[in-house]
Amino acid sequence: MNEKAVLRRSIIDLCKVDSTREESTDDAIRKVREKRGNDDKENLWDYVVALGAQLSRPPFDPYREKIRLKTEIGRKGTTKIILKIPILLYGEFNLSQSSQDALNLALNDLVDDNSTIGIISKGEPYDERKYSHFQIVNDVNKISDPEGIVMKYDDISIIERIKKARKEFCGPILVEVDEDFSEYTHRLLETGVDGILINTEKITKSVKYAEKHAISVIHDARETINAFYQGKENDGVSLIVTGDMDSTGKIVKSAGLGADVVGYNISLLIAKTGSYSEDFFDEIVTAKKIYNHMIATKNELTGIPAAIGYSNFHNLSPKDFRTSSLKASLEGEILLEGVNKTYREIVKEILDEYINTKKVTIDQQQKQKITEMILLEAN
Amino acid sequence: MCGICGIMIDDVELRHPHVGLLLQEMMESQQIRAQDGAGVAIFNKTNSSDTFRIKSFKDNDGNYVSNETNSSEEKLDENLINLYDKDDCTFFSLENEMTLIKEMGLAKDLDKKHGIRKMEGSHGIGHLRIATSSRVTPYNTHPFSTTILPDIAIVHNGEITNYDMLRDSLELEGYNFYTDSDSEVIAVFVASRILKHGDIERAHREFIAKADGPFTYIAATPDTLAMVRDKFGTRKGIVGYNPGTKEHPPFWAMATDLSALDVIGATAKIETPYPGKPKIFFRN
Amino acid sequence: MKLVKIDTMPLSKEIMNFRWDMEKMAKKGGHTTNLKNLLLDAQKATNGLVPYASLGAHVPNDYFSNIKIKDATINSSKNHSDVDTSLTIGGRYSKNIIKTDVPFSIGAMSYGSIKLPAKIALHLALNKLAENGIKVLMNTGEGGALPWEIYGSKKSQKNLSKEHWDSILQYTSKLLKDSNLEGIDIDKLFQRKYPLVVQYASGRFWKDPSYLLNADGIEIKIGQGAKIGHGGLLPGSKVTELVAENRGILANKPAHSPSRHLDILGPEDLVAKILEIRELTEWKTPIIVKVGASRVYDDMEIILKSYADCATVDGLSGGTGAAPFEVREDIGINTIAALLPMRNAISDYYKTHDKDGFNLLVNGGVWDSERIAKCIALGADGVGIGTGFLLAMGCTLIQECHTDICPAGIAGSHEKLDVENSTEGIFNYIKTTKTELENIVGSLGKKNIKDIKSSDLVVNDTLTSIVSKLPFSDGEDYTTKIKKKIEDIMSSDGVSGEKN
């Protein structure tokens, strides 16, 4: 029995003449939840919310005031790519010819509508395209005139290939990193890479992030890039997040955690637009559906920053988000709702108070160790 | 942030420079709407000298006391650095021609303590505060000034929602902040741009383009008084003129609300500055 | 939307796996949000429009079921009818106060978002309760008030001109005819025996000044929990001719209220607006300010300084008739989590001001006596219930209120609501909830609902303890438990450090 049914039954009991209930709604809901168990990991995104603007900060009106979603990819000195929505369609598998044709049609229509997005794919860029195509290659000699390239990190030998690409290619170069990105990203950035791409689905399958959620990957990637910029001027490295990005809510929350662009999963996009009929695959119909989906997504994306009080999507910051999960708070250093502190900060405060009242002396390392051990038991 | 006001006397000879009186009248008329703090900054060329005044609030266990040190131009950097290093002192004004006064509490108490009504000058700004996001302390009241250049004062109604980003990039450029109020970033930004290229109108336009959130602010420098509204005009702002009489000077007035202009008779040439286009008066 | 046979399609491996997963999930019957999202995606692909949603967000953790009221029971063999469950609102600046016999009210549900039969059922039920000595507060919602709500007493009808009264009766008969309710006794209908709060929202959907003047309370709606930062919304298909006439707008066009009041641009404007309304109502009528729960402390600080009598805070799970799906799901914090900063704002304010009778109401996911008691224990004076009353009228929680297909006939016109049954249901719901509240208070040995305190509550997990500052049933809160863990770690690791 799910929670909605339990709630209904409980209230209906209250509506009978001279009724008495055996248990309250919360008692019944508690039982349902105990049976269901914890599904934190799959749905951790559901536990993250944004703070809306009302009195202390007024909302903007997306129907009447222009909200900027414009995004640039490329650092100083690179030929920049401009997107009107911070979305790149990301397809790392080989798509069928008809899927590619449909995408091409849809992307061109979006450019005409002033809603330009881009695409990352292994396939050849289309000649008559009006949008930007990032080609996934490993050797700059093998590209066919895309606007940008994506290289995958296998090992540190990529540095040489990047240097070569940098000399011969003036558009943005992105690198898709693996779970050890924190160790080598600064070297990539020093070589002039314009953006780091993380595939959270792949990375959360690795040993390093096995027990963790996409939130933790995005947070760590943003920290790594920020560390590179410590004391330097930010010249525009982009963090592109892909993986389970398939809804506006996740796009917004990723942006809050530090994503600059979201790689919208092409397979999920095509599947969810439900474009297949029983007997054939119609490119025109699929293209229209993809176009519609992106237009609706764009309008959702203007609505949410406006409701949070920003006229520019990229002004969303971690301070605008809260969570109702200890795990999410730990993984993304997200403030807990109501108390406005992260779980880590709360534990640290308690530890400091303990040290002060019990008058013990321990060093920084031991303090760190104790904090980590307590956080590990987060329930 | 709450009620902002500004006055610029429209008389080259400054025969009746009652800037303080006019600002005080405007503030008291709006008092019911905001009672957490009041402050003014008044510009008077006759105050100009070789000595600069550095003002700060000293924290005596939650009780804040205003402090003033004099400094020559040569020793200015050194004195400012000394102040920055003191934990219990918070800088709030660097002045030469300008006099900046601010306290917690009501406007009439400010006048009682500092004689605002009697202060004279060519132009000035004032502010009444209702605390919304930063705490109620005297250093979070307006006007805000900066150590970058002397004689710059800002009063602000609204919230700069991307304050963190703006502050981070200004700090990277080497500029200091002394409070956690988002209004301070306006003063620092505008001053940093004046230092960079000297064009005050351009400085205000750059701020409008970079800042997010609702704001109307009035900025005063020794030669200018400007009312600046965000690109959507999310907060009110209004400008009016009083043509003057034999006893009173003609002047331009700026305020959040028409009622503040009404009370000092500045109801001629009423204008709402266009959102995103700074309305600047230059002192002739 | 048909799921397709896998083997006939040139699909990539990703899509095949995805389809299998969807089918598996559908069979398991779990993860209903993902299936709902699937439908919304298909909708976006079909019409390119922002999808709407209704009622409350899917909230995986709302803390309520992790809190227990120690030793209290909703049933009792003893009679606790002497327990005082009343609530008063107003008096801080207003001359009049609203007194109700229960600490909960009907949440704001507008005529338009719910149909006439549902509004009439609520009206008749509240009248019947008032006749039985239980006065309950009603809120009009954003869409204006119905004629019998504004002119529900002989006194209010007395000064009306004949033309005005005739036009009111004309409109009333149109309303009743449209919903097949002509059998209702007009004289009985035009009686309002319960207190009414009217909403002053950014849409300003009323034409008659008596809307404000005849009200027992005025609620300035800055925002609501379901769609914080977004204005009121009624989809075009629900703006019927009659709804449009009541609101003074065009029929069949969607009614998008502005996201902010055009004349309340900042806290000082709120002060001015409240003073304006006070002058209009000769300082008699209590004024409430409603916000959704997001930047709670800051918003409460402003409301406390703004000459309002009362604040209403609406949590994330508060419902709505229509909102963009993502705005409803992703913006706002939970009711329980909001109660702590609310309490802090109030206590900080009263450190420097004398106590003056400020009230606090909360909405959002509260629907039965136990939840009401928990909110009151955590600092609210009263609560608003919305979804609970819809359930009492037969709502099945399919959450399609923004369309016309409501199977209970509450929010849509395809089905017919049984007004008599619904009235009975609401009547019993309120009566039984009152009895349960009396039992909860009485079983704790107390005499007044206001005597329930946070010391009567315990939690069963760390996060709830952090967010509510309540202890576990063994009396320890999260701070103590974590300190004990620190002790354990330090002694077992030999990291005892030097005591100085």
PDB file of C-alpha atoms in Angstrom, chain A residues 2 4 7-8 10-12 14-27 29-30 33 39 42-43 46-65 93-94 96 201 246-249 253 264-265 267-268 270-274 276-281 288-289 292-293 295-297 299-300 303-304 306-308 319-320 322-326 336-339 343 346-347 350-351 353-354 357-362 366 369-370 373-374 377 379, chain C residues 1-2 4-5 8-12 14-15 18-19 31 33 38 41-42 44-51 58-65 67-68 74-75 222-224 228-230 256-260 265 270 291-292 294-295 298-299 302-303 316 324 326-327 329-334 337 340-341 367-371 374 388 391-392 394-397 399 424-425 428-429 432-433 436 460 462-463 466-467 469 478-479 482-483 485-487 489-490 493 495-500:
ATOM      1  CA  ASN A   2       1.587   3.300  -0.916  1.00  0.00           C
ATOM      2  CA  LYS A   4      -1.225   8.236  -0.948  1.00  0.00           C
ATOM      3  CA  LEU A   7      -3.459   8.986   3.608  1.00  0.00           C
ATOM      4  CA  ARG A   8      -6.778   8.681   1.786  1.00  0.00           C
ATOM      5  CA  SER A  10      -6.984   7.618   7.075  1.00  0.00           C
ATOM      6  CA  ILE A  11      -8.850  10.800   6.200  1.00  0.00           C
ATOM      7  CA  ILE A  12     -11.888   8.922   4.892  1.00  0.00           C
ATOM      8  CA  LEU A  14     -12.291  10.628   9.887  1.00  0.00           C
ATOM      9  CA  CYS A  15     -15.231  11.574   7.685  1.00  0.00           C
ATOM     10  CA  LYS A  16     -17.567   8.848   8.907  1.00  0.00           C
ATOM     11  CA  VAL A  17     -20.195   9.647  11.508  1.00  0.00           C
ATOM     12  CA  ASP A  18     -18.998   9.113  15.085  1.00  0.00           C
ATOM     13  CA  SER A  19     -15.782   7.664  13.788  1.00  0.00           C
ATOM     14  CA  THR A  20     -12.719   6.748  15.754  1.00  0.00           C
ATOM     15  CA  ARG A  21      -9.420   5.932  14.108  1.00  0.00           C
ATOM     16  CA  GLU A  22      -7.134   3.179  15.311  1.00  0.00           C
ATOM     17  CA  GLU A  23      -4.017   5.035  14.334  1.00  0.00           C
ATOM     18  CA  SER A  24      -3.038   8.468  13.100  1.00  0.00           C
ATOM     19  CA  THR A  25      -1.916   9.116   9.543  1.00  0.00           C
ATOM     20  CA  ASP A  26       1.692   9.408  10.657  1.00  0.00           C
ATOM     21  CA  ASP A  27       1.566   6.014  12.366  1.00  0.00           C
ATOM     22  CA  ILE A  29       2.830   6.315   6.978  1.00  0.00           C
ATOM     23  CA  ARG A  30       5.643   5.257   9.269  1.00  0.00           C
ATOM     24  CA  ARG A  33       8.107   3.706   4.985  1.00  0.00           C
ATOM     25  CA  ASP A  39      15.911   4.656  -1.313  1.00  0.00           C
ATOM     26  CA  GLU A  42      18.437   6.527  -6.320  1.00  0.00           C
ATOM     27  CA  ASN A  43      16.442   9.624  -5.583  1.00  0.00           C
ATOM     28  CA  ASP A  46      14.484  14.700  -4.793  1.00  0.00           C
ATOM     29  CA  TYR A  47      15.910  15.758  -1.455  1.00  0.00           C
ATOM     30  CA  VAL A  48      17.438  18.958  -2.811  1.00  0.00           C
ATOM     31  CA  VAL A  49      15.336  22.120  -3.043  1.00  0.00           C
ATOM     32  CA  ALA A  50      15.905  25.762  -3.900  1.00  0.00           C
ATOM     33  CA  LEU A  51      14.926  28.791  -1.845  1.00  0.00           C
ATOM     34  CA  GLY A  52      12.340  30.928  -3.568  1.00  0.00           C
ATOM     35  CA  ALA A  53      12.202  34.701  -3.599  1.00  0.00           C
ATOM     36  CA  GLN A  54       9.281  36.495  -1.984  1.00  0.00           C
ATOM     37  CA  LEU A  55       9.654  39.258   0.581  1.00  0.00           C
ATOM     38  CA  SER A  56      13.284  39.609   1.601  1.00  0.00           C
ATOM     39  CA  ARG A  57      14.168  39.202  -2.044  1.00  0.00           C
ATOM     40  CA  PRO A  58      11.487  39.673  -4.728  1.00  0.00           C
ATOM     41  CA  PRO A  59      11.006  37.221  -7.578  1.00  0.00           C
ATOM     42  CA  PHE A  60      11.328  38.240 -11.185  1.00  0.00           C
ATOM     43  CA  ASP A  61       8.496  37.619 -13.596  1.00  0.00           C
ATOM     44  CA  PRO A  62       9.607  35.314 -16.446  1.00  0.00           C
ATOM     45  CA  TYR A  63       6.492  36.123 -18.466  1.00  0.00           C
ATOM     46  CA  ARG A  64       7.224  39.829 -18.468  1.00  0.00           C
ATOM     47  CA  GLU A  65      10.950  40.196 -17.747  1.00  0.00           C
ATOM     48  CA  PHE A  93      27.050   5.813 -28.210  1.00  0.00           C
ATOM     49  CA  ASN A  94      26.588   5.314 -31.917  1.00  0.00           C
ATOM     50  CA  SER A  96      21.203   5.274 -35.761  1.00  0.00           C
ATOM     51  CA  GLU A 201      26.590   7.722 -14.284  1.00  0.00           C
ATOM     52  CA  ASP A 246      17.062  14.243 -17.933  1.00  0.00           C
ATOM     53  CA  SER A 247      14.893  16.885 -16.306  1.00  0.00           C
ATOM     54  CA  THR A 248      14.831  20.604 -15.728  1.00  0.00           C
ATOM     55  CA  GLY A 249      14.960  20.085 -11.979  1.00  0.00           C
ATOM     56  CA  LYS A 253      20.221  21.674  -9.121  1.00  0.00           C
ATOM     57  CA  TYR A 264      21.349  16.240 -21.704  1.00  0.00           C
ATOM     58  CA  ASN A 265      21.318  12.504 -22.333  1.00  0.00           C
ATOM     59  CA  SER A 267      19.114   8.348 -25.521  1.00  0.00           C
ATOM     60  CA  LEU A 268      16.826   9.341 -22.672  1.00  0.00           C
ATOM     61  CA  ILE A 270      14.628  10.308 -27.641  1.00  0.00           C
ATOM     62  CA  ALA A 271      13.083   7.580 -25.519  1.00  0.00           C
ATOM     63  CA  LYS A 272      11.125   9.951 -23.353  1.00  0.00           C
ATOM     64  CA  THR A 273       9.800  12.071 -26.145  1.00  0.00           C
ATOM     65  CA  GLY A 274       7.977   8.885 -26.979  1.00  0.00           C
ATOM     66  CA  TYR A 276       8.238   5.815 -31.708  1.00  0.00           C
ATOM     67  CA  SER A 277       5.077   4.480 -33.155  1.00  0.00           C
ATOM     68  CA  GLU A 278       4.614   0.798 -33.743  1.00  0.00           C
ATOM     69  CA  ASP A 279       5.856   0.328 -37.247  1.00  0.00           C
ATOM     70  CA  PHE A 280       8.268   3.036 -38.240  1.00  0.00           C
ATOM     71  CA  PHE A 281      10.505   5.774 -37.038  1.00  0.00           C
ATOM     72  CA  LYS A 288       9.427  18.068 -33.845  1.00  0.00           C
ATOM     73  CA  LYS A 289       9.092  16.299 -30.527  1.00  0.00           C
ATOM     74  CA  ASN A 292       9.083  20.886 -28.487  1.00  0.00           C
ATOM     75  CA  HIS A 293      10.724  19.248 -25.512  1.00  0.00           C
ATOM     76  CA  ILE A 295      11.395  24.717 -25.966  1.00  0.00           C
ATOM     77  CA  ALA A 296       9.382  23.601 -22.949  1.00  0.00           C
ATOM     78  CA  THR A 297      12.623  22.946 -21.052  1.00  0.00           C
ATOM     79  CA  ASN A 299      10.725  28.011 -20.560  1.00  0.00           C
ATOM     80  CA  GLU A 300      10.996  25.966 -17.389  1.00  0.00           C
ATOM     81  CA  GLY A 303      10.936  30.261 -14.679  1.00  0.00           C
ATOM     82  CA  ILE A 304      13.064  28.793 -11.947  1.00  0.00           C
ATOM     83  CA  ALA A 306      13.189  34.087 -11.799  1.00  0.00           C
ATOM     84  CA  ALA A 307      11.355  32.437  -8.898  1.00  0.00           C
ATOM     85  CA  ILE A 308      14.635  32.311  -6.961  1.00  0.00           C
ATOM     86  CA  LYS A 319      23.661  29.243  -1.121  1.00  0.00           C
ATOM     87  CA  ASP A 320      20.311  29.127  -2.867  1.00  0.00           C
ATOM     88  CA  ARG A 322      18.893  23.349   0.773  1.00  0.00           C
ATOM     89  CA  THR A 323      18.454  19.660   1.445  1.00  0.00           C
ATOM     90  CA  SER A 324      16.409  17.332   3.622  1.00  0.00           C
ATOM     91  CA  SER A 325      18.973  14.537   3.532  1.00  0.00           C
ATOM     92  CA  LEU A 326      22.155  14.122   5.564  1.00  0.00           C
ATOM     93  CA  LEU A 336      20.335  21.542   5.633  1.00  0.00           C
ATOM     94  CA  GLU A 337      16.937  23.223   5.393  1.00  0.00           C
ATOM     95  CA  GLY A 338      15.812  25.335   8.319  1.00  0.00           C
ATOM     96  CA  VAL A 339      19.092  25.197  10.245  1.00  0.00           C
ATOM     97  CA  TYR A 343      25.964  18.358   8.355  1.00  0.00           C
ATOM     98  CA  ILE A 346      27.199  20.834  12.601  1.00  0.00           C
ATOM     99  CA  VAL A 347      29.435  17.922  13.565  1.00  0.00           C
ATOM    100  CA  ILE A 350      29.771  19.878  18.297  1.00  0.00           C
ATOM    101  CA  LEU A 351      33.331  18.575  18.269  1.00  0.00           C
ATOM    102  CA  GLU A 353      32.224  22.481  21.831  1.00  0.00           C
ATOM    103  CA  TYR A 354      33.221  19.092  23.233  1.00  0.00           C
ATOM    104  CA  THR A 357      34.088  21.951  27.608  1.00  0.00           C
ATOM    105  CA  LYS A 358      36.145  18.835  28.270  1.00  0.00           C
ATOM    106  CA  LYS A 359      39.318  20.879  27.909  1.00  0.00           C
ATOM    107  CA  VAL A 360      41.180  18.339  25.781  1.00  0.00           C
ATOM    108  CA  THR A 361      43.878  19.079  23.272  1.00  0.00           C
ATOM    109  CA  ILE A 362      43.944  17.239  19.997  1.00  0.00           C
ATOM    110  CA  GLN A 366      42.887  13.850  14.845  1.00  0.00           C
ATOM    111  CA  LYS A 369      39.674  11.850  11.663  1.00  0.00           C
ATOM    112  CA  ILE A 370      37.027  11.975  14.353  1.00  0.00           C
ATOM    113  CA  MET A 373      34.225   8.771  11.459  1.00  0.00           C
ATOM    114  CA  ILE A 374      31.066  10.370  12.779  1.00  0.00           C
ATOM    115  CA  GLU A 377      27.545   6.851  10.211  1.00  0.00           C
ATOM    116  CA  ASN A 379      21.646   7.880   8.960  1.00  0.00           C
TER     117      ASN A 379
ATOM    118  CA  MET C   1       1.670   6.529 -24.300  1.00  0.00           C
ATOM    119  CA  LYS C   2       2.379   3.078 -25.668  1.00  0.00           C
ATOM    120  CA  VAL C   4       6.881  -0.283 -27.910  1.00  0.00           C
ATOM    121  CA  LYS C   5       7.892  -3.839 -28.712  1.00  0.00           C
ATOM    122  CA  THR C   8      10.820  -3.971 -34.138  1.00  0.00           C
ATOM    123  CA  MET C   9      12.834  -0.800 -33.528  1.00  0.00           C
ATOM    124  CA  PRO C  10      16.321   0.286 -34.613  1.00  0.00           C
ATOM    125  CA  LEU C  11      17.073   1.382 -31.068  1.00  0.00           C
ATOM    126  CA  SER C  12      20.415   1.959 -29.488  1.00  0.00           C
ATOM    127  CA  GLU C  14      20.750   2.736 -24.141  1.00  0.00           C
ATOM    128  CA  ILE C  15      17.169   3.125 -25.189  1.00  0.00           C
ATOM    129  CA  PHE C  18      15.857   2.315 -20.533  1.00  0.00           C
ATOM    130  CA  ARG C  19      12.632   0.769 -21.805  1.00  0.00           C
ATOM    131  CA  HIS C  31       8.984   4.980  -7.982  1.00  0.00           C
ATOM    132  CA  THR C  33       7.593   9.917  -9.509  1.00  0.00           C
ATOM    133  CA  LEU C  38       7.815  10.214 -18.016  1.00  0.00           C
ATOM    134  CA  ASP C  41       8.221  14.518 -20.714  1.00  0.00           C
ATOM    135  CA  ALA C  42       5.838  13.059 -23.242  1.00  0.00           C
ATOM    136  CA  LYS C  44       6.478  18.512 -23.242  1.00  0.00           C
ATOM    137  CA  ALA C  45       7.356  16.690 -26.452  1.00  0.00           C
ATOM    138  CA  THR C  46       3.816  16.835 -27.692  1.00  0.00           C
ATOM    139  CA  ASN C  47       2.976  20.475 -27.136  1.00  0.00           C
ATOM    140  CA  GLY C  48       6.207  22.322 -26.266  1.00  0.00           C
ATOM    141  CA  LEU C  49       4.596  23.895 -23.228  1.00  0.00           C
ATOM    142  CA  VAL C  50       5.687  24.039 -19.631  1.00  0.00           C
ATOM    143  CA  PRO C  51       3.827  21.185 -17.922  1.00  0.00           C
ATOM    144  CA  HIS C  58       6.323  14.704  -3.846  1.00  0.00           C
ATOM    145  CA  VAL C  59       8.225  15.149  -0.617  1.00  0.00           C
ATOM    146  CA  PRO C  60      10.347  12.140   0.289  1.00  0.00           C
ATOM    147  CA  ASN C  61      11.038  13.353   3.812  1.00  0.00           C
ATOM    148  CA  ASP C  62       8.670  15.700   5.584  1.00  0.00           C
ATOM    149  CA  TYR C  63       9.804  14.767   9.104  1.00  0.00           C
ATOM    150  CA  PHE C  64       6.240  14.453  10.452  1.00  0.00           C
ATOM    151  CA  SER C  65       6.261  10.682  10.669  1.00  0.00           C
ATOM    152  CA  ILE C  67       8.117  12.798  15.315  1.00  0.00           C
ATOM    153  CA  LYS C  68       5.949  11.330  18.053  1.00  0.00           C
ATOM    154  CA  ILE C  74      -5.917  10.219  19.604  1.00  0.00           C
ATOM    155  CA  ASN C  75      -8.528   7.984  21.200  1.00  0.00           C
ATOM    156  CA  ILE C 222       3.011  37.328  -0.931  1.00  0.00           C
ATOM    157  CA  GLY C 223       3.569  33.692  -1.858  1.00  0.00           C
ATOM    158  CA  GLN C 224       2.465  30.125  -1.206  1.00  0.00           C
ATOM    159  CA  ILE C 228       7.204  30.242  -4.235  1.00  0.00           C
ATOM    160  CA  GLY C 229       8.280  33.119  -6.467  1.00  0.00           C
ATOM    161  CA  HIS C 230       5.503  32.419  -8.934  1.00  0.00           C
ATOM    162  CA  HIS C 256      -1.414  34.442 -14.563  1.00  0.00           C
ATOM    163  CA  SER C 257      -1.083  36.637 -11.522  1.00  0.00           C
ATOM    164  CA  PRO C 258       2.141  38.661 -11.364  1.00  0.00           C
ATOM    165  CA  SER C 259       4.878  36.957  -9.335  1.00  0.00           C
ATOM    166  CA  ARG C 260       5.085  39.963  -7.085  1.00  0.00           C
ATOM    167  CA  LEU C 265       8.298  46.010  -4.182  1.00  0.00           C
ATOM    168  CA  LEU C 270       4.523  46.151   2.706  1.00  0.00           C
ATOM    169  CA  VAL C 291       4.520  33.586   2.536  1.00  0.00           C
ATOM    170  CA  GLY C 292       5.805  30.255   1.324  1.00  0.00           C
ATOM    171  CA  SER C 294      11.914  29.561   1.910  1.00  0.00           C
ATOM    172  CA  ARG C 295      14.005  32.358   3.431  1.00  0.00           C
ATOM    173  CA  ASP C 298      14.361  37.003   6.882  1.00  0.00           C
ATOM    174  CA  ASP C 299      10.739  36.975   5.717  1.00  0.00           C
ATOM    175  CA  ILE C 302      10.068  41.730   7.787  1.00  0.00           C
ATOM    176  CA  ILE C 303       6.526  40.628   8.666  1.00  0.00           C
ATOM    177  CA  LEU C 316       6.884  22.843   0.409  1.00  0.00           C
ATOM    178  CA  PRO C 324       4.581  24.667 -13.313  1.00  0.00           C
ATOM    179  CA  GLU C 326       9.370  22.080 -11.600  1.00  0.00           C
ATOM    180  CA  VAL C 327       8.473  25.193  -9.610  1.00  0.00           C
ATOM    181  CA  GLU C 329       8.709  20.295  -6.923  1.00  0.00           C
ATOM    182  CA  ASP C 330      11.985  22.120  -6.485  1.00  0.00           C
ATOM    183  CA  ILE C 331      11.356  25.331  -4.608  1.00  0.00           C
ATOM    184  CA  GLY C 332      10.615  25.746  -0.919  1.00  0.00           C
ATOM    185  CA  ILE C 333      11.430  23.996   2.345  1.00  0.00           C
ATOM    186  CA  ASN C 334       9.421  21.639   4.516  1.00  0.00           C
ATOM    187  CA  ALA C 337      12.038  22.571   8.921  1.00  0.00           C
ATOM    188  CA  LEU C 340      12.595  26.452  13.747  1.00  0.00           C
ATOM    189  CA  PRO C 341      13.655  29.659  11.950  1.00  0.00           C
ATOM    190  CA  TRP C 367      -4.137  17.071   7.647  1.00  0.00           C
ATOM    191  CA  ASP C 368      -4.928  15.358  10.908  1.00  0.00           C
ATOM    192  CA  SER C 369      -5.007  15.991  14.613  1.00  0.00           C
ATOM    193  CA  GLU C 370      -1.570  14.543  15.310  1.00  0.00           C
ATOM    194  CA  ARG C 371       0.100  16.772  12.731  1.00  0.00           C
ATOM    195  CA  LYS C 374       2.931  18.701  16.385  1.00  0.00           C
ATOM    196  CA  GLY C 388      -7.329  17.181   3.970  1.00  0.00           C
ATOM    197  CA  LEU C 391      -9.869  14.205   0.648  1.00  0.00           C
ATOM    198  CA  ALA C 392     -12.946  14.645   2.813  1.00  0.00           C
ATOM    199  CA  GLY C 394     -13.637  12.404  -2.177  1.00  0.00           C
ATOM    200  CA  CYS C 395     -10.319  13.468  -3.736  1.00  0.00           C
ATOM    201  CA  THR C 396      -8.360  10.502  -5.110  1.00  0.00           C
ATOM    202  CA  LEU C 397      -4.996  12.294  -5.265  1.00  0.00           C
ATOM    203  CA  GLN C 399      -3.164  15.367  -8.942  1.00  0.00           C
ATOM    204  CA  GLU C 424     -21.465  15.512   5.931  1.00  0.00           C
ATOM    205  CA  GLY C 425     -17.926  14.309   5.394  1.00  0.00           C
ATOM    206  CA  ASN C 428     -17.543  14.781  10.623  1.00  0.00           C
ATOM    207  CA  TYR C 429     -13.891  15.374   9.688  1.00  0.00           C
ATOM    208  CA  THR C 432     -13.649  14.132  14.900  1.00  0.00           C
ATOM    209  CA  THR C 433     -10.410  16.048  14.519  1.00  0.00           C
ATOM    210  CA  GLU C 436      -8.892  13.788  18.687  1.00  0.00           C
ATOM    211  CA  ASN C 460      13.534   8.840  16.025  1.00  0.00           C
ATOM    212  CA  THR C 462      19.254  12.315  13.615  1.00  0.00           C
ATOM    213  CA  LEU C 463      18.150  14.606  10.803  1.00  0.00           C
ATOM    214  CA  ILE C 466      18.792  18.497  13.953  1.00  0.00           C
ATOM    215  CA  VAL C 467      16.003  20.249  12.077  1.00  0.00           C
ATOM    216  CA  LYS C 469      15.964  20.506  17.912  1.00  0.00           C
ATOM    217  CA  TYR C 478      21.633  14.792  18.383  1.00  0.00           C
ATOM    218  CA  THR C 479      24.269  16.923  20.137  1.00  0.00           C
ATOM    219  CA  ILE C 482      27.270  12.850  18.704  1.00  0.00           C
ATOM    220  CA  LYS C 483      29.267  13.836  21.780  1.00  0.00           C
ATOM    221  CA  LYS C 485      30.209   8.985  19.739  1.00  0.00           C
ATOM    222  CA  ILE C 486      33.162  11.344  20.086  1.00  0.00           C
ATOM    223  CA  GLU C 487      33.820   9.935  23.569  1.00  0.00           C
ATOM    224  CA  ILE C 489      36.060   7.155  19.341  1.00  0.00           C
ATOM    225  CA  MET C 490      38.511   9.003  21.521  1.00  0.00           C
ATOM    226  CA  ASP C 493      41.464   4.992  19.614  1.00  0.00           C
ATOM    227  CA  VAL C 495      43.052   9.532  21.236  1.00  0.00           C
ATOM    228  CA  SER C 496      42.374  10.933  24.637  1.00  0.00           C
ATOM    229  CA  GLY C 497      44.595  13.924  24.155  1.00  0.00           C
ATOM    230  CA  GLU C 498      46.012  15.828  27.046  1.00  0.00           C
ATOM    231  CA  LYS C 499      43.641  17.296  29.524  1.00  0.00           C
ATOM    232  CA  ASN C 500      44.660  20.781  30.457  1.00  0.00           C
TER     233      ASN C 500
END
